[in-house]
Amino acid sequence: MYVADSRASTSAASAEGAVRPRAGRRRAAVAPTVLALGTVSLITDVSSEMVTAVLPLYLVTGLGLSPLGFGLLDGIYNGFSALVRLIGGHLADRGGGRHKWVAGFGYALSAACKPLLLLAHTLTPIGLILAADRTGKGLRTAPRDALISLSSTPETRGRAFGVHRAMDTAGALFGPLVAFLILRATVDGYDAVFTVSFCVAVVGVLVLVLFVPNGARTTATRATTAGTGTAPQKTSGDTAPRPTLRAALALLGRPDLRRVTLCALLLGLATVSDSFVYLLLQRRLGVPDRWFALLPLGTAAAFLLLAVPLGRLADRVGRWRVFLAGHGTLLLAYALLLTSWHGTALPYAVLLLHGCFYAATDGVLMAVASESVPEELRSSGLALVQTGQALARFVCSLGFGAAWTAWGDRTALTASTVALALCALFALTLRRPTPSAPSEGLA
């Protein structure tokens, strides 16, 4: 439960989003719910990243789409979920125990879209299929992250998200590798990739239904009150809001959540899609088509190795510091792509920085936002932040594809780099000015 008095008593530690455990208190283990959801995400990401790894090449080379056309589809793929995230969060919050089933419906919808790619060969049907797939992702993301947040104690929330993202990224690591092996071993490689992807996605849905528990809401509450023998108490004026859409939108009235959402939106406007990063690397280095599906492995490997360490670091030194530092590594990756360097170490350096960016921002952002939202509206609150970020990345994909078509890839990346630097500097100004104003800062 969100307790205002606890924030006042720990304002110095929470000024940058850090939550420090009490002295002599043993670090809590990661909750079983987090591990079960991590397993679901691992399997599902094997499926989705198989498609993501071959989709840019399939669309641009196989179907002959222009960068603008690909930017439109990529924007749909990465940003369409923004339209339904609030719905998914709201449905999960209503009734208390619906987080698992709303997430399960989202996973099932995405799985059903995979075999439909076998039938689509033009822009319109492919766009509709990708929109449906991203609708499933939009429905499941906020309830899933709310389950992780509600199953973890405040002191270990960054670590919990780090563990989940590490398991999720293990799937992202295996997915492109499986796609690469299928492309080399079969004649109709793309069709085989889409078929295997569907089968793997079905397994992920079954694991969710069978192994993810329903009762994650009280896990963190019990952990924070262990040994007291009493139920958690509300402070005066801390009334539990009803899980309505109006109450969800009213969360933006909280200065801390509003600032987090604004920063996520602005930084998302300058975050180039992963697919464009891989296409830029291929053009710079002349990577053969058959090796293209392996490029996401570099990002996934770095993400996998760094997600847990950076999540734990965020719990200790401040989640907002780590989040902004992650965007600094993305700026370095863009700068390397803009240089004239063509050495063999270039792809390794770019993909390492790219994976570090995700490890420092993806789960950490959700840990930051969780501190600003009451339990009763946890899914809805996280969905607000995710919606702003997804909409911004949708706009960025469209803009980057249009700029690439009109002026070339180098000009488009230069504009994105400058925009990201300016947005990051602006985000620095939104940090809590002093520890004496806990209600105005970023948790």
Tab-separated table of C-alpha atoms in Angstrom:
chain	number	residue	atom	x	y	z
A	1	MET	CA	0.000	0.000	0.000
A	2	TYR	CA	1.176	3.505	-0.847
A	3	VAL	CA	2.076	5.213	2.433
A	4	ALA	CA	2.823	8.930	2.365
A	5	ASP	CA	4.587	9.065	5.727
A	6	SER	CA	7.175	6.520	4.638
A	7	ARG	CA	8.231	8.793	1.796
A	8	ALA	CA	8.808	11.698	4.128
A	9	SER	CA	10.982	9.603	6.402
A	10	THR	CA	13.156	8.334	3.547
A	11	SER	CA	13.296	11.402	1.340
A	12	ALA	CA	17.078	11.511	1.167
A	13	ALA	CA	17.280	7.928	-0.069
A	14	SER	CA	14.400	8.306	-2.523
A	15	ALA	CA	15.602	11.571	-4.043
A	16	GLU	CA	17.092	9.649	-6.938
A	17	GLY	CA	14.862	6.583	-6.726
A	18	ALA	CA	17.079	4.558	-4.391
A	19	VAL	CA	15.440	2.425	-1.728
A	20	ARG	CA	17.840	1.182	0.898
A	21	PRO	CA	17.129	-1.881	3.052
A	22	ARG	CA	17.021	-1.476	6.802
A	23	ALA	CA	20.116	-2.303	8.784
A	24	GLY	CA	20.390	-5.934	9.766
A	25	ARG	CA	17.599	-6.966	7.431
A	26	ARG	CA	18.367	-9.858	5.138
A	27	ARG	CA	17.916	-9.191	1.446
A	28	ALA	CA	14.654	-10.745	0.269
A	29	ALA	CA	14.781	-13.392	-2.419
A	30	VAL	CA	13.126	-12.815	-5.763
A	31	ALA	CA	9.458	-13.813	-5.528
A	32	PRO	CA	8.260	-17.023	-7.261
A	33	THR	CA	5.819	-14.931	-9.284
A	34	VAL	CA	8.736	-13.002	-10.780
A	35	LEU	CA	10.516	-16.222	-11.741
A	36	ALA	CA	7.359	-17.700	-13.271
A	37	LEU	CA	6.686	-14.545	-15.277
A	38	GLY	CA	10.327	-14.483	-16.310
A	39	THR	CA	9.956	-18.002	-17.694
A	40	VAL	CA	6.851	-16.971	-19.649
A	41	SER	CA	8.658	-13.937	-21.035
A	42	LEU	CA	11.714	-16.021	-21.937
A	43	ILE	CA	9.646	-18.451	-24.008
A	44	THR	CA	7.519	-15.704	-25.557
A	45	ASP	CA	10.567	-13.664	-26.508
A	46	VAL	CA	12.089	-16.642	-28.306
A	47	SER	CA	8.939	-16.591	-30.425
A	48	SER	CA	8.646	-12.839	-30.951
A	49	GLU	CA	12.346	-12.201	-31.555
A	50	MET	CA	12.437	-14.917	-34.198
A	51	VAL	CA	10.011	-12.749	-36.169
A	52	THR	CA	11.618	-9.439	-35.201
A	53	ALA	CA	15.053	-10.647	-36.304
A	54	VAL	CA	13.975	-11.457	-39.866
A	55	LEU	CA	11.175	-8.915	-40.306
A	56	PRO	CA	13.314	-5.917	-41.440
A	57	LEU	CA	15.078	-7.978	-44.100
A	58	TYR	CA	11.863	-9.753	-45.098
A	59	LEU	CA	10.034	-6.461	-45.620
A	60	VAL	CA	12.817	-4.368	-47.171
A	61	THR	CA	14.588	-7.022	-49.247
A	62	GLY	CA	11.941	-9.699	-49.717
A	63	LEU	CA	8.910	-7.445	-50.295
A	64	GLY	CA	10.799	-4.359	-51.534
A	65	LEU	CA	9.421	-1.808	-49.061
A	66	SER	CA	11.038	1.625	-48.923
A	67	PRO	CA	12.533	2.932	-45.644
A	68	LEU	CA	9.396	5.075	-45.257
A	69	GLY	CA	7.133	2.046	-45.704
A	70	PHE	CA	9.227	0.040	-43.278
A	71	GLY	CA	9.187	2.954	-40.826
A	72	LEU	CA	5.383	2.896	-40.945
A	73	LEU	CA	5.221	-0.833	-40.227
A	74	ASP	CA	7.946	-0.616	-37.599
A	75	GLY	CA	6.064	2.224	-35.933
A	76	ILE	CA	2.954	0.055	-35.873
A	77	TYR	CA	4.936	-2.882	-34.504
A	78	ASN	CA	6.484	-0.887	-31.687
A	79	GLY	CA	3.901	1.809	-31.018
A	80	PHE	CA	0.420	0.454	-31.719
A	81	SER	CA	0.318	-1.199	-28.317
A	82	ALA	CA	0.160	2.283	-26.823
A	83	LEU	CA	-3.500	2.489	-27.837
A	84	VAL	CA	-4.510	-0.437	-25.622
A	85	ARG	CA	-2.071	-0.293	-22.693
A	86	LEU	CA	-4.406	1.823	-20.605
A	87	ILE	CA	-7.246	-0.600	-21.349
A	88	GLY	CA	-5.105	-3.553	-20.300
A	89	GLY	CA	-4.026	-1.795	-17.117
A	90	HIS	CA	-7.584	-0.778	-16.263
A	91	LEU	CA	-9.018	-4.259	-16.855
A	92	ALA	CA	-6.303	-5.786	-14.677
A	93	ASP	CA	-6.937	-3.366	-11.801
A	94	ARG	CA	-10.694	-3.947	-11.781
A	95	GLY	CA	-11.489	-6.983	-9.664
A	96	GLY	CA	-8.017	-7.186	-8.132
A	97	GLY	CA	-7.049	-10.652	-9.342
A	98	ARG	CA	-7.313	-10.167	-13.088
A	99	HIS	CA	-3.689	-9.316	-13.755
A	100	LYS	CA	-2.819	-12.860	-14.780
A	101	TRP	CA	-5.812	-13.361	-17.055
A	102	VAL	CA	-5.552	-10.026	-18.855
A	103	ALA	CA	-1.880	-10.724	-19.440
A	104	GLY	CA	-2.741	-14.256	-20.604
A	105	PHE	CA	-5.214	-12.943	-23.167
A	106	GLY	CA	-2.552	-10.598	-24.497
A	107	TYR	CA	-0.029	-13.412	-24.846
A	108	ALA	CA	-2.617	-15.616	-26.613
A	109	LEU	CA	-3.574	-12.865	-29.068
A	110	SER	CA	0.044	-12.290	-30.061
A	111	ALA	CA	0.571	-16.027	-30.516
A	112	ALA	CA	-2.444	-16.274	-32.833
A	113	CYS	CA	-0.979	-13.595	-35.130
A	114	LYS	CA	2.225	-15.493	-35.948
A	115	PRO	CA	0.810	-17.986	-38.505
A	116	LEU	CA	-1.160	-15.200	-40.214
A	117	LEU	CA	2.135	-13.741	-41.466
A	118	LEU	CA	2.323	-16.772	-43.763
A	119	LEU	CA	-0.690	-15.444	-45.665
A	120	ALA	CA	0.235	-11.743	-45.919
A	121	HIS	CA	2.461	-10.387	-48.683
A	122	THR	CA	1.454	-6.725	-49.028
A	123	LEU	CA	1.665	-3.663	-46.820
A	124	THR	CA	-1.971	-3.482	-45.644
A	125	PRO	CA	-2.504	-7.039	-44.359
A	126	ILE	CA	0.950	-7.153	-42.809
A	127	GLY	CA	0.209	-3.871	-41.033
A	128	LEU	CA	-3.092	-5.235	-39.685
A	129	ILE	CA	-1.434	-8.414	-38.421
A	130	LEU	CA	1.346	-6.471	-36.715
A	131	ALA	CA	-1.252	-4.143	-35.175
A	132	ALA	CA	-3.118	-7.138	-33.717
A	133	ASP	CA	0.136	-8.622	-32.434
A	134	ARG	CA	1.055	-5.351	-30.726
A	135	THR	CA	-2.462	-5.118	-29.294
A	136	GLY	CA	-1.689	-8.347	-27.466
A	137	LYS	CA	1.588	-6.907	-26.225
A	138	GLY	CA	-0.164	-3.752	-25.089
A	139	LEU	CA	-2.757	-5.702	-23.117
A	140	ARG	CA	-0.210	-7.866	-21.307
A	141	THR	CA	2.658	-5.505	-20.507
A	142	ALA	CA	1.154	-3.381	-17.717
A	143	PRO	CA	-0.536	-6.298	-15.872
A	144	ARG	CA	2.679	-8.316	-16.080
A	145	ASP	CA	4.818	-5.477	-14.725
A	146	ALA	CA	2.228	-4.791	-12.026
A	147	LEU	CA	2.481	-8.432	-10.913
A	148	ILE	CA	6.252	-8.070	-10.672
A	149	SER	CA	5.962	-4.825	-8.708
A	150	LEU	CA	3.272	-6.114	-6.339
A	151	SER	CA	5.196	-9.330	-5.708
A	152	SER	CA	8.375	-7.490	-4.672
A	153	THR	CA	9.364	-5.399	-1.688
A	154	PRO	CA	10.297	-1.747	-2.320
A	155	GLU	CA	13.903	-2.480	-1.344
A	156	THR	CA	14.337	-5.140	-4.053
A	157	ARG	CA	12.044	-3.884	-6.788
A	158	GLY	CA	14.874	-2.861	-9.089
A	159	ARG	CA	16.474	-6.268	-8.619
A	160	ALA	CA	13.162	-8.038	-9.336
A	161	PHE	CA	12.664	-6.155	-12.577
A	162	GLY	CA	16.303	-6.825	-13.444
A	163	VAL	CA	15.851	-10.581	-12.963
A	164	HIS	CA	12.686	-10.578	-15.062
A	165	ARG	CA	14.291	-8.531	-17.846
A	166	ALA	CA	17.339	-10.820	-17.801
A	167	MET	CA	15.123	-13.883	-18.294
A	168	ASP	CA	13.100	-12.027	-20.910
A	169	THR	CA	16.301	-11.122	-22.735
A	170	ALA	CA	17.554	-14.696	-22.633
A	171	GLY	CA	14.619	-15.409	-24.942
A	172	ALA	CA	15.588	-12.443	-27.081
A	173	LEU	CA	19.066	-13.962	-27.303
A	174	PHE	CA	17.870	-17.389	-28.425
A	175	GLY	CA	15.165	-16.110	-30.800
A	176	PRO	CA	17.446	-14.630	-33.487
A	177	LEU	CA	19.748	-17.630	-33.189
A	178	VAL	CA	16.853	-20.029	-33.836
A	179	ALA	CA	15.710	-17.870	-36.766
A	180	PHE	CA	19.231	-17.878	-38.198
A	181	LEU	CA	19.463	-21.682	-37.988
A	182	ILE	CA	16.034	-22.101	-39.593
A	183	LEU	CA	16.917	-19.755	-42.460
A	184	ARG	CA	20.084	-21.735	-43.175
A	185	ALA	CA	18.429	-25.144	-42.901
A	186	THR	CA	15.225	-24.639	-44.924
A	187	VAL	CA	14.274	-23.576	-48.423
A	188	ASP	CA	11.208	-21.511	-47.482
A	189	GLY	CA	13.023	-19.963	-44.548
A	190	TYR	CA	10.644	-17.133	-43.667
A	191	ASP	CA	7.585	-19.387	-43.653
A	192	ALA	CA	9.389	-21.875	-41.417
A	193	VAL	CA	10.390	-19.090	-39.006
A	194	PHE	CA	6.790	-17.885	-38.675
A	195	THR	CA	5.509	-21.442	-38.104
A	196	VAL	CA	8.038	-22.324	-35.412
A	197	SER	CA	7.444	-18.934	-33.785
A	198	PHE	CA	3.747	-19.749	-33.398
A	199	CYS	CA	4.445	-23.120	-31.777
A	200	VAL	CA	6.848	-21.587	-29.258
A	201	ALA	CA	4.369	-18.802	-28.416
A	202	VAL	CA	1.689	-21.395	-27.575
A	203	VAL	CA	4.073	-23.011	-25.077
A	204	GLY	CA	4.550	-19.627	-23.389
A	205	VAL	CA	0.789	-19.201	-22.950
A	206	LEU	CA	0.507	-22.661	-21.396
A	207	VAL	CA	3.288	-21.910	-18.897
A	208	LEU	CA	1.489	-18.703	-17.857
A	209	VAL	CA	-1.807	-20.504	-17.296
A	210	LEU	CA	-0.274	-23.403	-15.372
A	211	PHE	CA	2.481	-21.819	-13.286
A	212	VAL	CA	1.872	-18.099	-12.693
A	213	PRO	CA	-0.075	-17.668	-9.411
A	214	ASN	CA	-3.011	-15.314	-9.031
A	215	GLY	CA	-2.357	-13.962	-5.542
A	216	ALA	CA	0.622	-11.695	-6.110
A	217	ARG	CA	-1.080	-8.588	-4.728
A	218	THR	CA	-0.329	-9.277	-1.077
A	219	THR	CA	3.153	-10.757	-1.411
A	220	ALA	CA	5.067	-7.506	-1.005
A	221	THR	CA	2.702	-6.334	1.715
A	222	ARG	CA	3.317	-9.472	3.751
A	223	ALA	CA	7.056	-9.090	3.254
A	224	THR	CA	7.110	-5.525	4.510
A	225	THR	CA	5.115	-6.443	7.610
A	226	ALA	CA	6.768	-9.778	8.363
A	227	GLY	CA	7.356	-10.340	12.037
A	228	THR	CA	4.890	-7.700	13.201
A	229	GLY	CA	1.833	-9.938	13.307
A	230	THR	CA	-0.349	-7.054	12.168
A	231	ALA	CA	-1.864	-6.021	8.880
A	232	PRO	CA	-0.437	-2.982	7.081
A	233	GLN	CA	-2.053	0.273	8.203
A	234	LYS	CA	-3.054	3.227	6.085
A	235	THR	CA	-2.054	6.696	7.071
A	236	SER	CA	-4.693	9.366	7.464
A	237	GLY	CA	-5.799	10.698	4.119
A	238	ASP	CA	-4.358	7.721	2.233
A	239	THR	CA	-7.662	6.496	0.843
A	240	ALA	CA	-7.553	3.625	-1.612
A	241	PRO	CA	-8.779	4.931	-4.980
A	242	ARG	CA	-11.327	2.931	-6.961
A	243	PRO	CA	-9.877	1.335	-10.094
A	244	THR	CA	-11.731	3.454	-12.661
A	245	LEU	CA	-10.417	5.051	-15.848
A	246	ARG	CA	-10.959	8.474	-14.293
A	247	ALA	CA	-8.883	7.489	-11.279
A	248	ALA	CA	-6.168	6.121	-13.572
A	249	LEU	CA	-5.929	9.358	-15.568
A	250	ALA	CA	-6.028	11.338	-12.322
A	251	LEU	CA	-2.710	9.719	-11.400
A	252	LEU	CA	-1.061	12.243	-13.711
A	253	GLY	CA	-1.976	14.801	-11.066
A	254	ARG	CA	0.819	13.320	-8.949
A	255	PRO	CA	3.911	15.459	-9.708
A	256	ASP	CA	6.340	12.531	-9.455
A	257	LEU	CA	4.430	10.260	-11.857
A	258	ARG	CA	3.754	13.152	-14.232
A	259	ARG	CA	7.463	13.915	-14.445
A	260	VAL	CA	8.384	10.284	-15.024
A	261	THR	CA	5.779	10.020	-17.802
A	262	LEU	CA	6.945	13.253	-19.438
A	263	CYS	CA	10.568	12.133	-19.406
A	264	ALA	CA	9.697	8.721	-20.870
A	265	LEU	CA	7.733	10.420	-23.644
A	266	LEU	CA	10.430	12.944	-24.555
A	267	LEU	CA	13.264	10.420	-24.524
A	268	GLY	CA	11.152	8.003	-26.572
A	269	LEU	CA	10.739	10.653	-29.276
A	270	ALA	CA	14.488	10.453	-29.936
A	271	THR	CA	15.016	6.685	-29.488
A	272	VAL	CA	15.635	5.083	-32.868
A	273	SER	CA	13.986	1.695	-33.347
A	274	ASP	CA	16.170	-1.384	-32.891
A	275	SER	CA	15.423	-2.493	-36.449
A	276	PHE	CA	16.782	0.759	-37.854
A	277	VAL	CA	19.941	0.390	-35.749
A	278	TYR	CA	20.524	-3.068	-37.230
A	279	LEU	CA	19.827	-1.831	-40.767
A	280	LEU	CA	22.320	1.009	-40.236
A	281	LEU	CA	24.946	-1.459	-39.047
A	282	GLN	CA	24.329	-3.694	-42.038
A	283	ARG	CA	24.777	-0.795	-44.449
A	284	ARG	CA	27.884	0.489	-42.725
A	285	LEU	CA	29.601	-2.897	-42.660
A	286	GLY	CA	28.053	-4.645	-45.659
A	287	VAL	CA	26.724	-7.522	-43.545
A	288	PRO	CA	25.394	-10.322	-45.818
A	289	ASP	CA	21.658	-10.964	-45.635
A	290	ARG	CA	22.125	-14.435	-44.146
A	291	TRP	CA	23.965	-12.975	-41.146
A	292	PHE	CA	21.535	-10.121	-40.506
A	293	ALA	CA	19.394	-12.142	-38.066
A	294	LEU	CA	22.406	-12.458	-35.742
A	295	LEU	CA	22.791	-8.725	-35.119
A	296	PRO	CA	20.114	-8.623	-32.355
A	297	LEU	CA	22.141	-11.256	-30.487
A	298	GLY	CA	24.711	-8.616	-29.508
A	299	THR	CA	22.087	-6.366	-27.953
A	300	ALA	CA	20.390	-9.289	-26.231
A	301	ALA	CA	23.644	-10.677	-24.826
A	302	ALA	CA	24.638	-7.332	-23.302
A	303	PHE	CA	21.124	-6.841	-21.927
A	304	LEU	CA	21.159	-10.324	-20.406
A	305	LEU	CA	24.501	-9.845	-18.675
A	306	LEU	CA	23.803	-6.347	-17.352
A	307	ALA	CA	20.096	-6.358	-16.443
A	308	VAL	CA	20.468	-7.799	-12.929
A	309	PRO	CA	23.666	-5.908	-11.962
A	310	LEU	CA	22.234	-2.596	-13.134
A	311	GLY	CA	18.896	-3.308	-11.433
A	312	ARG	CA	20.698	-3.911	-8.129
A	313	LEU	CA	22.857	-0.832	-8.727
A	314	ALA	CA	19.715	1.224	-9.264
A	315	ASP	CA	18.334	0.047	-5.903
A	316	ARG	CA	21.532	1.237	-4.196
A	317	VAL	CA	22.617	4.454	-5.919
A	318	GLY	CA	19.358	5.737	-7.395
A	319	ARG	CA	17.089	4.466	-10.126
A	320	TRP	CA	16.772	7.795	-11.910
A	321	ARG	CA	20.564	8.168	-12.138
A	322	VAL	CA	20.887	4.737	-13.738
A	323	PHE	CA	17.971	5.439	-16.092
A	324	LEU	CA	19.547	8.641	-17.428
A	325	ALA	CA	22.993	7.056	-17.631
A	326	GLY	CA	21.467	4.387	-19.855
A	327	HIS	CA	20.473	7.050	-22.358
A	328	GLY	CA	24.030	8.289	-22.237
A	329	THR	CA	25.210	4.898	-23.510
A	330	LEU	CA	22.662	5.102	-26.328
A	331	LEU	CA	24.096	8.471	-27.331
A	332	LEU	CA	27.539	6.864	-27.530
A	333	ALA	CA	26.146	4.106	-29.768
A	334	TYR	CA	24.655	6.690	-32.132
A	335	ALA	CA	27.922	8.634	-32.149
A	336	LEU	CA	29.851	5.510	-33.168
A	337	LEU	CA	27.437	4.911	-36.044
A	338	LEU	CA	28.020	8.473	-37.228
A	339	THR	CA	31.821	8.220	-37.251
A	340	SER	CA	33.855	7.101	-40.241
A	341	TRP	CA	35.224	4.143	-38.288
A	342	HIS	CA	34.692	0.818	-40.079
A	343	GLY	CA	36.769	-1.439	-37.850
A	344	THR	CA	35.787	-4.987	-36.980
A	345	ALA	CA	35.118	-3.896	-33.392
A	346	LEU	CA	32.404	-1.402	-34.451
A	347	PRO	CA	29.410	-3.785	-34.342
A	348	TYR	CA	30.519	-5.223	-31.003
A	349	ALA	CA	30.870	-1.765	-29.461
A	350	VAL	CA	27.541	-0.498	-30.838
A	351	LEU	CA	25.599	-3.588	-29.790
A	352	LEU	CA	27.207	-3.620	-26.335
A	353	LEU	CA	26.167	-0.011	-25.761
A	354	HIS	CA	22.729	-0.738	-27.200
A	355	GLY	CA	22.195	-3.628	-24.781
A	356	CYS	CA	23.523	-1.575	-21.871
A	357	PHE	CA	20.936	1.093	-22.695
A	358	TYR	CA	18.095	-1.396	-22.350
A	359	ALA	CA	19.514	-2.963	-19.185
A	360	ALA	CA	19.713	0.469	-17.529
A	361	THR	CA	16.301	1.738	-18.625
A	362	ASP	CA	13.683	-0.916	-19.380
A	363	GLY	CA	13.022	-2.464	-15.972
A	364	VAL	CA	14.465	0.495	-14.062
A	365	LEU	CA	11.809	2.832	-15.468
A	366	MET	CA	9.057	0.535	-14.215
A	367	ALA	CA	10.710	0.371	-10.782
A	368	VAL	CA	10.805	4.191	-10.683
A	369	ALA	CA	7.159	4.505	-11.709
A	370	SER	CA	6.010	1.831	-9.233
A	371	GLU	CA	6.997	4.017	-6.290
A	372	SER	CA	4.558	6.719	-7.437
A	373	VAL	CA	1.450	4.567	-7.857
A	374	PRO	CA	-0.834	2.965	-5.217
A	375	GLU	CA	-1.340	-0.795	-5.375
A	376	GLU	CA	-4.997	-0.519	-6.410
A	377	LEU	CA	-3.985	1.311	-9.601
A	378	ARG	CA	-0.562	-0.190	-10.170
A	379	SER	CA	-1.339	-1.601	-13.635
A	380	SER	CA	-3.039	1.618	-14.744
A	381	GLY	CA	-0.211	3.803	-13.458
A	382	LEU	CA	2.484	1.774	-15.174
A	383	ALA	CA	0.359	1.750	-18.328
A	384	LEU	CA	0.357	5.566	-18.370
A	385	VAL	CA	4.137	5.642	-18.460
A	386	GLN	CA	4.335	2.850	-21.014
A	387	THR	CA	1.728	4.535	-23.206
A	388	GLY	CA	3.646	7.785	-23.355
A	389	GLN	CA	6.853	5.966	-24.218
A	390	ALA	CA	5.243	3.716	-26.848
A	391	LEU	CA	3.472	6.611	-28.578
A	392	ALA	CA	6.707	8.551	-28.676
A	393	ARG	CA	8.605	5.636	-30.224
A	394	PHE	CA	5.827	5.214	-32.784
A	395	VAL	CA	6.302	8.846	-33.827
A	396	CYS	CA	10.085	8.398	-33.875
A	397	SER	CA	9.844	5.390	-36.214
A	398	LEU	CA	7.656	7.322	-38.634
A	399	GLY	CA	9.888	10.390	-38.493
A	400	PHE	CA	13.135	8.452	-38.810
A	401	GLY	CA	11.827	6.449	-41.787
A	402	ALA	CA	10.649	9.630	-43.515
A	403	ALA	CA	13.947	11.426	-42.838
A	404	TRP	CA	15.939	8.446	-44.132
A	405	THR	CA	13.858	8.363	-47.330
A	406	ALA	CA	14.133	12.126	-47.898
A	407	TRP	CA	17.694	12.937	-46.774
A	408	GLY	CA	19.533	9.688	-46.147
A	409	ASP	CA	20.318	7.559	-43.120
A	410	ARG	CA	23.205	9.696	-41.866
A	411	THR	CA	21.158	12.894	-41.684
A	412	ALA	CA	18.292	11.067	-39.984
A	413	LEU	CA	20.593	9.594	-37.335
A	414	THR	CA	22.300	12.938	-36.743
A	415	ALA	CA	18.943	14.583	-36.070
A	416	SER	CA	17.969	11.790	-33.667
A	417	THR	CA	21.280	12.068	-31.812
A	418	VAL	CA	20.907	15.803	-31.296
A	419	ALA	CA	17.288	15.378	-30.201
A	420	LEU	CA	18.205	12.641	-27.704
A	421	ALA	CA	20.961	14.780	-26.186
A	422	LEU	CA	18.563	17.714	-25.730
A	423	CYS	CA	15.835	15.534	-24.226
A	424	ALA	CA	18.311	13.937	-21.811
A	425	LEU	CA	19.486	17.366	-20.663
A	426	PHE	CA	15.879	18.412	-20.110
A	427	ALA	CA	15.228	15.239	-18.108
A	428	LEU	CA	18.089	16.209	-15.807
A	429	THR	CA	16.248	19.407	-14.900
A	430	LEU	CA	13.235	17.386	-13.702
A	431	ARG	CA	15.149	15.724	-10.871
A	432	ARG	CA	14.119	16.553	-7.323
A	433	PRO	CA	15.823	19.866	-6.481
A	434	THR	CA	16.261	19.124	-2.778
A	435	PRO	CA	15.468	16.234	-0.411
A	436	SER	CA	13.235	18.556	1.569
A	437	ALA	CA	10.429	18.319	-0.995
A	438	PRO	CA	9.645	14.631	-1.184
A	439	SER	CA	6.282	15.064	-2.829
A	440	GLU	CA	7.808	16.811	-5.834
A	441	GLY	CA	10.532	14.369	-6.747
A	442	LEU	CA	11.032	11.168	-8.610
A	443	ALA	CA	10.638	8.032	-6.551
